[in-house]
Amino acid sequence: MSRARANSPRAHAYPPPHKKVINVVMLTLTGLCALLVVSVLLFILGYLVWNGARSLSWNFFTKLPVPAGQTGGGMANAIVGSAKLLLLASAIGVPIGVLGGVYLAEFGKGWFSFAVRYTTDLLNGVPSIVIGIFVYTLIVIPQHHFSTLAGGVALGIMMIPIALRSTDEFLRAVPNTLREGGLALGASKAQTVVTVIIPAAMQGIVTGIMLNLARVAGETAPLLFTAFGNQFWSSGWNGPTASLPVVIFNYAISPYEDWHRQAWAAGFVLLSGIFLTNIVARLLVSGRRSTSRS
Amino acid sequence: MATSTPPIELRRLARARTARFGDPEPLDTPSQPQFTVEDMNFFYGDFHALHNLNLTLPSLRVTGLIGPSGCGKSTFLRTLNRMYETVARTRVTGKILFGEANLFDYAPTLLRRRVGMVFQKPSPFPKSIFDNIAYGLRVNHLCSRSELHDKVVHCLQRAALWNEVKDKLNQSAFSLSGGQQQRLCIARALAVDPDVLLLDEPCSALDPIATSKIEDLIFDLRRSCTIIMVTHNMLQAARISDYVGFFLQGKLIEFDAARKMFQFPSNKLTEDYITGRFG
């Protein structure tokens, strides 16, 4: 009797038919959702590359913008302006974020580090335009003018939470055996952190900073009323400056066909920059993996 | 049951040393005390981990610490170089002398330079083989730049690793096998010329061949360095220890010369444990 059941094909049908149906339905659903996500991304990318690369020319990198109505000109000032803003932002955000992260991961304990982690996460969730208003009140109003300085400070503040938390995470991922190994050789805590733990986490920390930089490079809102914008070159740190995201915003809402074209090109350049930064960051990470193996 | 002849397992343990090293006589002749522990108690927060330890660890001998998991032998080991202080809410009461000075009067960094430690899992730094060995010398400013290379070479020779790594000193320490990494860690600890080497289950992550190389190394080092080793492997304790301490549930049950303890344990619990009746 039991033998007969075991030999019947039905007893062996596995998975049972209703499970097969559920399996097919769920697989189709998840696959469709994945396809939807990827296709949106590919559509945006493709559209940007198509429009942007077509509108790109040598002039775009070398010339200043021309007055509305004329065609031609470029965005040399916005490219340089973005670079200056990012430089200033890194000068503010990276040291504060990295050193704060080192403190949190290696030295902080108790309620203070809990409070720092918590407020950092809150700061990370603050809308970027609010940070723009904050810097506007802090720097622009007292100075009575927009400036590269204000824009850089706004982007720098945006970099702090991510730099801090990524440094914190990468340091805490370093195995504790390395900390004990350093201490067991008579190194002080600080020596161990500087000579063993930070070098061990260095590639990760650098990767975090690169991705962070790529993120703030595209920020527009905090720049609207800090760095403002500029049709011409901005020398020094004290005057308003053009930047790629703000130029894209201004050009895209203008009625001129040629400006739309240039906005596409600017978007393409910005995207390429972020893309390159990402690739460099990934190469750094994979470089670390290969050295630790070989 | 009073036995005049030890059980078979105990005789096997006692023979292990002869079979391994051809040296039937463990060094259990008297020597200066390296650590003198009096009425020591250890607490993790409210948990009383070690109860009233009293023992003297002899210098220039190999002392094996055995006992089931969680019995406190690693905690005891980490007290001897005050590594426990890196864990929050730990507390030690009682007296520990290192040589003749109070252990707690030492600056932790100086103490840890003189009492080296090797951990269960090989933990080379993510640096080159050379820099791993040089690390302790550099952070303690123990030698000039010109002496550094010779010292590193000497140290690798002392740890019997030189022939295997002499052509790849600048390669990452991760390129070595697990057993080599662990010997590198021992060499790294030896570089600062410690008086004592604490080994916390150094072979538990290694295969038998790598284990035997480490045991050879410990055997070679015992005349120049006090070695205190935690091990789960009874045969290993029997092979290389001069003295053995048996811990159970935070108490030191028995401490004696290895050849006495493995043949005629004075405590029933010790006999039960080393003959494999529990643990």
Coordinates of C-alpha atoms in Angstrom, one line a residue:
Chain A
M1 CA 0.0 0.0 0.0
S2 CA 2.6 2.5 1.0
R3 CA 4.8 1.2 -1.7
A4 CA 2.1 1.8 -4.3
R5 CA 1.8 5.4 -3.1
A6 CA 5.5 6.0 -3.2
N7 CA 5.6 4.8 -6.8
S8 CA 2.7 6.8 -8.0
P9 CA 3.8 9.9 -9.9
R10 CA 1.5 12.1 -7.9
A11 CA 3.2 11.4 -4.6
H12 CA 6.4 12.5 -6.2
A13 CA 5.1 15.7 -7.7
Y14 CA 7.2 18.3 -6.1
P15 CA 6.7 21.1 -5.8
P16 CA 2.9 20.6 -5.7
P17 CA 1.0 22.3 -8.6
H18 CA -0.3 25.3 -6.6
K19 CA 3.2 26.1 -5.4
K20 CA 4.4 26.0 -9.0
V21 CA 1.7 28.6 -10.0
I22 CA 2.7 30.9 -7.1
N23 CA 6.3 30.5 -8.0
V24 CA 5.7 31.5 -11.6
V25 CA 3.5 34.5 -10.6
M26 CA 5.9 35.8 -8.1
L27 CA 8.9 35.3 -10.4
T28 CA 7.1 37.2 -13.1
L29 CA 6.2 40.0 -10.7
T30 CA 9.7 40.5 -9.3
G31 CA 11.2 40.3 -12.7
L32 CA 8.8 42.9 -14.1
C33 CA 9.6 45.3 -11.2
A34 CA 13.3 44.8 -11.7
L35 CA 12.9 45.5 -15.4
L36 CA 10.8 48.6 -14.7
V37 CA 13.5 50.1 -12.4
V38 CA 16.3 49.3 -14.8
S39 CA 14.3 50.6 -17.8
V40 CA 13.5 53.9 -16.1
L41 CA 17.2 54.3 -15.3
L42 CA 18.3 53.3 -18.8
F43 CA 15.7 55.6 -20.4
I44 CA 17.0 58.6 -18.4
L45 CA 20.6 57.8 -19.1
G46 CA 20.0 57.2 -22.8
Y47 CA 18.0 60.3 -23.2
L48 CA 20.6 62.4 -21.4
V49 CA 23.5 60.9 -23.4
W50 CA 21.6 61.3 -26.7
N51 CA 20.7 64.9 -26.1
G52 CA 23.8 65.8 -24.1
A53 CA 26.5 64.3 -26.2
R54 CA 24.9 65.8 -29.3
S55 CA 25.0 69.2 -27.9
L56 CA 28.5 68.9 -26.6
S57 CA 31.3 70.9 -28.3
W58 CA 34.8 72.1 -27.6
N59 CA 33.3 75.6 -27.0
F60 CA 31.2 74.2 -24.1
F61 CA 34.4 73.6 -22.1
T62 CA 36.3 76.8 -23.1
K63 CA 33.8 79.7 -23.6
L64 CA 31.7 81.8 -21.3
P65 CA 27.9 81.9 -21.7
V66 CA 26.6 84.4 -24.3
P67 CA 23.6 86.7 -23.6
A68 CA 20.1 85.3 -24.1
G69 CA 19.0 85.1 -27.7
Q70 CA 22.5 84.5 -29.2
T71 CA 23.6 81.0 -29.9
G72 CA 27.0 79.5 -29.1
G73 CA 29.0 80.1 -25.9
G74 CA 29.9 77.6 -23.3
M75 CA 30.0 76.9 -19.6
A76 CA 33.7 77.1 -18.7
N77 CA 32.8 79.3 -15.7
A78 CA 30.3 76.8 -14.3
I79 CA 32.6 73.9 -14.7
V80 CA 35.4 75.8 -12.8
G81 CA 32.8 77.1 -10.3
S82 CA 31.6 73.6 -9.6
A83 CA 35.2 72.4 -9.1
K84 CA 35.9 75.3 -6.7
L85 CA 32.7 74.6 -4.7
L86 CA 33.5 70.9 -4.4
L87 CA 37.1 71.7 -3.3
L88 CA 35.8 74.0 -0.6
A89 CA 33.1 71.5 0.4
S90 CA 35.7 68.8 0.7
A91 CA 38.0 71.0 2.7
I92 CA 35.2 71.5 5.2
G93 CA 33.3 68.2 5.1
V94 CA 36.1 65.7 4.8
P95 CA 38.2 66.6 7.8
I96 CA 35.3 67.1 10.1
G97 CA 33.5 64.0 8.9
V98 CA 36.6 61.7 9.0
L99 CA 37.9 62.9 12.3
G100 CA 34.5 62.7 13.9
G101 CA 34.1 59.2 12.5
V102 CA 37.4 58.2 14.0
Y103 CA 36.3 59.6 17.3
L104 CA 32.9 57.7 17.2
A105 CA 34.4 54.4 16.1
E106 CA 37.5 54.3 18.3
F107 CA 37.1 56.6 21.3
G108 CA 33.5 57.6 21.8
K109 CA 31.2 55.8 24.1
G110 CA 28.1 56.3 26.1
W111 CA 25.4 58.9 25.6
F112 CA 27.7 61.4 23.8
S113 CA 28.5 59.2 20.9
F114 CA 24.9 58.0 20.8
A115 CA 23.8 61.7 20.6
V116 CA 26.4 62.4 17.9
R117 CA 25.3 59.4 15.8
Y118 CA 21.7 60.3 16.2
T119 CA 22.1 64.0 15.3
T120 CA 24.3 63.0 12.3
D121 CA 21.6 60.8 11.0
L122 CA 19.1 63.6 11.5
L123 CA 21.4 66.1 9.7
N124 CA 21.6 63.6 6.8
G125 CA 17.8 63.7 6.6
V126 CA 17.6 67.5 6.6
P127 CA 16.3 68.6 3.1
S128 CA 19.2 70.2 1.2
I129 CA 17.2 73.5 0.7
V130 CA 17.0 73.9 4.5
I131 CA 20.8 73.7 4.7
G132 CA 20.8 76.3 2.0
I133 CA 18.6 78.6 4.1
F134 CA 20.8 78.0 7.1
V135 CA 24.0 79.1 5.3
Y136 CA 22.1 82.0 3.7
T137 CA 21.3 83.2 7.2
L138 CA 24.7 82.4 8.5
I139 CA 26.9 83.9 5.7
V140 CA 25.0 85.6 2.9
I141 CA 22.9 87.9 5.0
P142 CA 25.8 89.2 7.2
Q143 CA 28.0 89.7 4.1
H144 CA 25.2 91.2 2.0
H145 CA 26.2 89.2 -1.1
F146 CA 26.2 85.7 -2.5
S147 CA 29.6 83.9 -2.6
T148 CA 31.5 80.8 -3.5
L149 CA 32.3 80.6 0.2
A150 CA 28.7 80.3 1.1
G151 CA 28.0 77.7 -1.5
G152 CA 31.1 75.7 -0.5
V153 CA 30.0 75.8 3.2
A154 CA 26.5 74.6 2.3
L155 CA 27.9 71.6 0.3
G156 CA 30.5 71.0 3.0
I157 CA 27.7 70.8 5.7
M158 CA 25.9 68.3 3.4
M159 CA 29.1 66.2 3.2
I160 CA 29.7 65.9 7.0
P161 CA 27.0 63.3 7.9
I162 CA 27.9 60.9 5.2
A163 CA 31.6 61.3 5.6
L164 CA 31.2 60.8 9.3
R165 CA 29.0 57.8 9.2
S166 CA 30.9 56.0 6.4
T167 CA 34.2 56.5 8.2
D168 CA 32.6 55.3 11.4
E169 CA 31.2 52.2 9.6
F170 CA 34.4 51.3 7.8
L171 CA 36.5 51.7 11.0
R172 CA 34.1 49.5 12.9
A173 CA 34.3 46.9 10.2
V174 CA 38.1 46.5 11.0
P175 CA 38.3 43.3 13.0
N176 CA 38.9 43.8 16.7
T177 CA 41.9 41.3 16.5
L178 CA 43.9 44.1 14.8
R179 CA 43.2 46.5 17.6
E180 CA 44.2 44.0 20.2
G181 CA 47.2 43.0 18.1
G182 CA 48.5 46.6 18.1
L183 CA 47.8 47.0 21.8
A184 CA 49.5 43.7 22.6
L185 CA 52.7 45.0 21.1
G186 CA 52.9 47.9 23.5
A187 CA 51.4 50.5 21.1
S188 CA 49.1 53.0 22.8
K189 CA 45.5 53.2 21.7
A190 CA 46.1 56.3 19.6
Q191 CA 49.2 54.7 18.0
T192 CA 47.2 51.6 17.1
V193 CA 44.4 53.7 15.6
V194 CA 46.7 55.8 13.5
T195 CA 49.2 53.1 12.4
V196 CA 47.0 50.0 12.1
I197 CA 43.2 50.7 12.1
I198 CA 43.0 53.7 9.8
P199 CA 45.4 52.3 7.2
A200 CA 43.3 49.1 7.3
A201 CA 40.1 51.0 6.6
M202 CA 41.7 53.6 4.3
Q203 CA 40.4 52.4 1.0
G204 CA 36.9 52.2 2.3
I205 CA 37.1 55.7 3.8
V206 CA 38.4 57.1 0.5
T207 CA 35.6 55.3 -1.4
G208 CA 33.0 56.8 0.9
I209 CA 34.4 60.3 0.4
M210 CA 34.3 59.8 -3.4
L211 CA 30.7 58.7 -3.5
N212 CA 29.9 61.5 -1.1
L213 CA 31.5 64.0 -3.4
A214 CA 29.6 62.6 -6.4
R215 CA 26.4 63.1 -4.4
V216 CA 26.9 66.7 -3.5
A217 CA 28.2 67.5 -7.0
G218 CA 24.6 67.3 -8.2
E219 CA 23.1 69.4 -5.4
T220 CA 21.2 72.4 -6.7
A221 CA 18.9 73.6 -4.0
P222 CA 21.5 74.7 -1.4
L223 CA 23.4 76.6 -4.1
L224 CA 20.4 78.7 -5.4
F225 CA 20.7 81.3 -2.6
T226 CA 24.3 80.8 -1.5
A227 CA 26.6 80.6 -4.6
F228 CA 23.7 82.0 -6.7
G229 CA 25.1 82.0 -10.2
N230 CA 27.2 84.2 -12.5
Q231 CA 27.3 84.9 -16.2
F232 CA 31.1 85.6 -16.0
W233 CA 34.2 84.2 -14.3
S234 CA 34.2 84.4 -10.6
S235 CA 37.6 85.1 -9.1
G236 CA 38.5 84.3 -5.5
W237 CA 36.0 83.0 -3.0
N238 CA 34.0 86.1 -2.3
G239 CA 31.8 86.6 -5.3
P240 CA 28.8 84.7 -6.6
T241 CA 29.8 81.8 -8.9
A242 CA 28.1 79.7 -11.6
S243 CA 27.9 76.0 -11.0
L244 CA 26.7 73.2 -13.3
P245 CA 23.5 72.2 -11.4
V246 CA 22.3 75.7 -11.0
V247 CA 23.0 76.5 -14.7
I248 CA 21.1 73.4 -15.7
F249 CA 18.2 74.6 -13.6
N250 CA 18.3 78.2 -15.0
Y251 CA 18.8 77.1 -18.6
A252 CA 16.2 74.4 -18.5
I253 CA 13.4 76.7 -17.4
S254 CA 14.3 79.4 -20.0
P255 CA 12.4 79.7 -23.2
Y256 CA 15.5 79.5 -25.5
E257 CA 16.2 76.4 -27.6
D258 CA 19.9 76.9 -27.5
W259 CA 19.9 77.1 -23.7
H260 CA 18.0 73.8 -23.5
R261 CA 20.6 72.2 -25.7
Q262 CA 23.4 73.5 -23.4
A263 CA 21.5 72.3 -20.3
W264 CA 21.5 68.8 -21.7
A265 CA 25.2 69.1 -22.4
A266 CA 25.8 70.3 -18.8
G267 CA 23.8 67.4 -17.5
F268 CA 25.8 65.0 -19.5
V269 CA 29.1 66.5 -18.3
L270 CA 27.9 66.3 -14.6
L271 CA 26.8 62.7 -15.1
S272 CA 30.1 61.8 -16.7
G273 CA 32.0 63.3 -13.8
I274 CA 29.9 61.4 -11.2
F275 CA 30.3 58.3 -13.3
L276 CA 34.0 58.6 -13.4
T277 CA 34.2 59.3 -9.7
N278 CA 32.2 56.1 -9.1
I279 CA 34.5 54.0 -11.3
V280 CA 37.6 55.3 -9.5
A281 CA 36.0 54.6 -6.2
R282 CA 35.1 51.0 -7.2
L283 CA 38.6 50.5 -8.6
L284 CA 40.1 51.6 -5.3
V285 CA 37.9 49.0 -3.4
S286 CA 38.7 46.2 -5.8
G287 CA 42.4 47.2 -5.6
R288 CA 42.3 46.7 -1.9
R289 CA 40.7 43.2 -2.3
S290 CA 43.3 42.1 -4.8
T291 CA 46.2 43.3 -2.6
S292 CA 44.8 41.5 0.5
R293 CA 44.6 38.3 -1.5
S294 CA 47.8 38.3 -3.4
Chain B
M1 CA 37.8 4.2 43.8
A2 CA 41.5 4.8 44.8
T3 CA 43.7 3.8 42.0
S4 CA 47.4 3.3 42.4
T5 CA 47.9 3.0 38.6
P6 CA 46.7 6.0 36.5
P7 CA 44.0 5.3 33.9
I8 CA 45.1 4.5 30.4
E9 CA 44.2 8.0 29.0
L10 CA 46.5 9.7 31.6
R11 CA 49.4 7.5 30.7
R12 CA 48.8 8.2 27.1
L13 CA 48.9 11.9 27.8
A14 CA 52.1 11.6 29.8
R15 CA 53.7 9.8 26.9
A16 CA 52.7 12.4 24.4
R17 CA 55.6 14.6 25.3
T18 CA 58.2 11.8 24.9
A19 CA 56.8 10.8 21.5
R20 CA 56.8 14.4 20.3
F21 CA 60.1 15.7 21.5
G22 CA 62.1 12.8 22.8
D23 CA 62.4 14.7 26.1
P24 CA 60.7 12.9 28.9
E25 CA 61.7 15.5 31.5
P26 CA 59.6 18.6 31.6
L27 CA 61.3 21.6 33.1
D28 CA 59.6 21.5 36.4
T29 CA 62.6 22.4 38.4
P30 CA 62.2 25.5 40.5
S31 CA 62.6 28.9 38.9
Q32 CA 61.9 32.5 39.8
P33 CA 58.2 33.4 39.9
Q34 CA 57.1 35.3 36.8
F35 CA 53.6 36.2 38.1
T36 CA 52.4 35.8 41.7
V37 CA 48.6 36.0 41.9
E38 CA 47.0 36.4 45.3
D39 CA 43.3 36.4 46.0
M40 CA 42.4 37.6 42.5
N41 CA 38.8 38.1 41.5
F42 CA 37.5 39.2 38.1
F43 CA 34.2 40.7 37.3
Y44 CA 32.4 41.5 34.1
G45 CA 29.9 44.0 35.4
D46 CA 28.0 42.0 38.0
F47 CA 29.2 38.6 36.7
H48 CA 31.9 37.1 38.9
A49 CA 34.1 35.4 36.4
L50 CA 37.1 34.4 38.4
H51 CA 37.0 33.4 42.1
N52 CA 39.9 33.8 44.5
L53 CA 42.8 32.7 42.4
N54 CA 46.0 32.0 44.1
L55 CA 48.9 30.7 42.1
T56 CA 52.5 31.4 41.1
L57 CA 53.5 31.1 37.4
P58 CA 57.1 30.1 37.1
S59 CA 59.5 32.0 34.8
L60 CA 61.2 30.5 31.7
R61 CA 58.7 27.6 31.7
V62 CA 55.7 26.6 29.6
T63 CA 52.5 26.8 31.5
G64 CA 49.4 25.3 30.0
L65 CA 46.0 26.5 31.1
I66 CA 43.2 23.9 30.4
G67 CA 39.5 23.8 31.2
P68 CA 36.2 23.7 29.4
S69 CA 34.9 26.7 27.4
G70 CA 33.8 29.6 29.5
C71 CA 35.8 28.5 32.6
G72 CA 37.8 31.8 32.7
K73 CA 41.2 30.7 31.5
S74 CA 41.3 33.2 28.6
T75 CA 40.0 35.9 31.0
F76 CA 42.9 35.0 33.4
L77 CA 45.3 35.3 30.5
R78 CA 44.0 38.7 29.5
T79 CA 44.5 39.9 33.0
L80 CA 48.2 39.2 32.9
N81 CA 48.8 41.9 30.2
R82 CA 45.8 43.9 31.3
M83 CA 44.2 43.5 27.9
Y84 CA 40.9 43.1 29.8
E85 CA 40.9 46.9 30.3
T86 CA 39.9 47.4 26.7
V87 CA 36.5 45.8 27.6
A88 CA 34.0 48.1 29.4
R89 CA 32.8 47.4 32.9
T90 CA 35.5 44.9 33.9
R91 CA 37.1 44.9 37.3
V92 CA 39.9 43.0 39.0
T93 CA 40.4 42.8 42.8
G94 CA 43.3 41.2 44.6
K95 CA 47.1 41.3 44.0
I96 CA 49.2 40.4 41.0
L97 CA 52.9 40.7 41.0
F98 CA 54.8 40.8 37.7
G99 CA 58.3 39.7 38.8
E100 CA 58.5 41.6 42.0
A101 CA 56.5 44.7 41.1
N102 CA 52.8 45.3 41.2
L103 CA 51.3 44.6 37.8
F104 CA 48.9 47.5 38.2
D105 CA 51.7 50.0 38.7
Y106 CA 53.0 49.5 35.2
A107 CA 51.9 51.8 32.4
P108 CA 49.8 49.4 30.2
T109 CA 51.9 50.1 27.1
L110 CA 55.2 49.2 28.9
L111 CA 53.6 46.1 30.5
R112 CA 52.3 44.9 27.1
R113 CA 55.7 45.3 25.6
R114 CA 57.1 43.0 28.2
V115 CA 54.2 40.6 28.2
G116 CA 53.4 39.8 24.6
M117 CA 50.3 38.2 23.4
V118 CA 49.2 36.0 20.4
F119 CA 45.5 35.5 19.8
Q120 CA 43.4 32.6 18.7
K121 CA 42.9 33.8 15.2
P122 CA 46.0 34.8 13.2
S123 CA 45.8 38.5 13.0
P124 CA 48.5 39.9 10.8
F125 CA 48.3 43.7 10.2
P126 CA 47.3 44.5 6.6
K127 CA 50.9 45.5 5.9
S128 CA 54.0 43.7 4.4
I129 CA 55.6 40.8 6.2
F130 CA 58.6 43.1 7.0
D131 CA 56.4 45.9 8.4
N132 CA 54.4 43.4 10.5
I133 CA 57.6 42.4 12.4
A134 CA 59.0 45.9 12.4
Y135 CA 55.7 47.3 13.9
G136 CA 56.5 46.7 17.6
L137 CA 60.1 48.0 17.2
R138 CA 58.8 51.1 15.5
V139 CA 56.0 52.1 17.9
N140 CA 58.2 51.5 20.9
H141 CA 61.3 53.2 19.3
L142 CA 63.3 50.2 20.2
C143 CA 66.0 50.4 17.5
S144 CA 67.4 52.8 15.0
R145 CA 66.5 52.7 11.3
S146 CA 69.8 51.1 10.4
E147 CA 69.4 48.2 12.9
L148 CA 65.8 47.6 11.9
H149 CA 66.5 45.2 9.0
D150 CA 68.8 43.0 11.0
K151 CA 66.4 42.9 13.9
V152 CA 63.6 41.8 11.7
V153 CA 65.7 39.1 10.1
H154 CA 66.8 37.8 13.5
C155 CA 63.3 37.7 14.8
L156 CA 62.0 35.8 11.8
Q157 CA 64.9 33.3 12.3
R158 CA 64.0 33.0 16.0
A159 CA 60.4 32.2 15.0
A160 CA 61.7 29.6 12.4
L161 CA 59.9 31.5 9.6
W162 CA 62.9 33.0 7.8
N163 CA 63.4 30.3 5.2
E164 CA 59.8 30.5 4.2
V165 CA 59.5 34.2 3.8
K166 CA 63.0 35.5 3.0
D167 CA 62.2 36.1 -0.6
K168 CA 58.9 37.9 0.0
L169 CA 59.5 40.3 2.9
N170 CA 57.7 43.0 1.0
Q171 CA 54.6 41.0 0.1
S172 CA 51.4 41.4 2.1
A173 CA 51.2 39.3 5.2
F174 CA 47.9 37.9 3.9
S175 CA 49.8 36.0 1.2
L176 CA 51.0 33.6 3.9
S177 CA 49.1 30.4 4.9
G178 CA 47.1 30.4 8.2
G179 CA 49.9 28.6 10.0
Q180 CA 52.5 30.9 8.7
Q181 CA 50.4 33.9 9.6
Q182 CA 50.2 32.6 13.2
R183 CA 54.0 32.1 13.3
L184 CA 54.3 35.6 11.9
C185 CA 52.2 36.9 14.8
I186 CA 54.4 35.0 17.2
A187 CA 57.5 36.5 15.5
R188 CA 55.9 39.9 15.7
A189 CA 55.3 39.5 19.4
L190 CA 58.9 38.3 19.9
A191 CA 60.3 41.3 18.1
V192 CA 60.0 43.6 21.1
D193 CA 61.8 40.9 23.2
P194 CA 59.1 40.3 25.8
D195 CA 59.8 38.5 29.1
V196 CA 56.5 36.6 28.7
L197 CA 54.5 35.4 25.8
L198 CA 50.8 34.8 26.4
L199 CA 49.2 32.4 23.8
D200 CA 45.4 32.3 23.6
E201 CA 44.6 29.0 21.9
P202 CA 47.2 29.7 19.2
C203 CA 46.6 26.5 17.3
S204 CA 42.8 26.2 17.4
A205 CA 42.4 27.6 13.8
L206 CA 45.3 25.5 12.4
D207 CA 45.7 22.1 10.8
P208 CA 47.9 19.5 12.5
I209 CA 51.1 20.2 10.6
A210 CA 50.9 23.9 11.3
T211 CA 50.1 23.1 14.9
S212 CA 53.2 20.9 15.2
K213 CA 55.4 23.7 13.8
I214 CA 54.0 26.1 16.4
E215 CA 54.6 23.5 19.1
D216 CA 58.2 23.1 18.0
L217 CA 58.6 26.8 18.1
I218 CA 57.2 27.0 21.7
F219 CA 59.5 24.2 22.7
D220 CA 62.5 26.2 21.3
L221 CA 61.4 29.4 23.0
R222 CA 60.9 28.1 26.5
R223 CA 64.4 28.7 27.6
S224 CA 64.4 32.3 26.7
C225 CA 60.8 33.4 27.4
T226 CA 58.1 32.5 29.9
I227 CA 55.2 31.0 27.9
I228 CA 51.7 30.8 29.2
M229 CA 49.3 29.1 26.9
V230 CA 45.6 28.5 26.9
T231 CA 44.6 25.3 25.0
H232 CA 41.6 23.2 24.5
N233 CA 43.7 20.3 23.4
M234 CA 44.6 18.1 26.2
L235 CA 47.3 16.2 24.2
Q236 CA 48.8 19.5 23.3
A237 CA 49.0 20.6 26.9
A238 CA 50.6 17.3 27.8
R239 CA 53.1 17.6 24.9
I240 CA 54.5 21.0 25.6
S241 CA 53.6 22.1 29.1
D242 CA 56.0 22.1 32.1
Y243 CA 53.2 23.2 34.4
V244 CA 49.5 22.9 34.0
G245 CA 46.6 24.9 35.6
F246 CA 43.1 23.4 35.4
F247 CA 40.2 25.9 35.5
L248 CA 36.6 25.1 36.1
Q249 CA 33.7 27.5 36.4
G250 CA 36.0 30.4 37.3
K251 CA 38.0 28.6 39.9
L252 CA 41.5 27.2 39.7
I253 CA 41.0 23.5 40.6
E254 CA 44.5 22.4 40.4
F255 CA 47.9 23.7 39.5
D256 CA 50.9 21.4 39.3
A257 CA 53.8 20.2 37.3
A258 CA 52.5 18.7 34.1
R259 CA 54.0 15.2 34.6
K260 CA 52.5 15.0 38.0
M261 CA 49.1 16.3 37.0
F262 CA 48.7 14.1 34.0
Q263 CA 49.7 11.0 35.9
F264 CA 48.5 11.5 39.4
P265 CA 45.9 14.3 39.5
S266 CA 45.2 15.2 43.1
N267 CA 41.6 16.3 42.4
K268 CA 38.8 14.1 41.2
L269 CA 37.5 16.9 38.9
T270 CA 40.8 17.2 37.2
E271 CA 41.0 13.5 36.6
D272 CA 37.5 13.5 35.2
Y273 CA 38.2 16.3 32.9
I274 CA 41.5 15.1 31.5
T275 CA 40.3 11.6 31.0
G276 CA 37.4 13.0 29.0
R277 CA 34.6 12.2 31.4
F278 CA 33.2 15.7 30.8
G279 CA 34.0 18.9 29.1

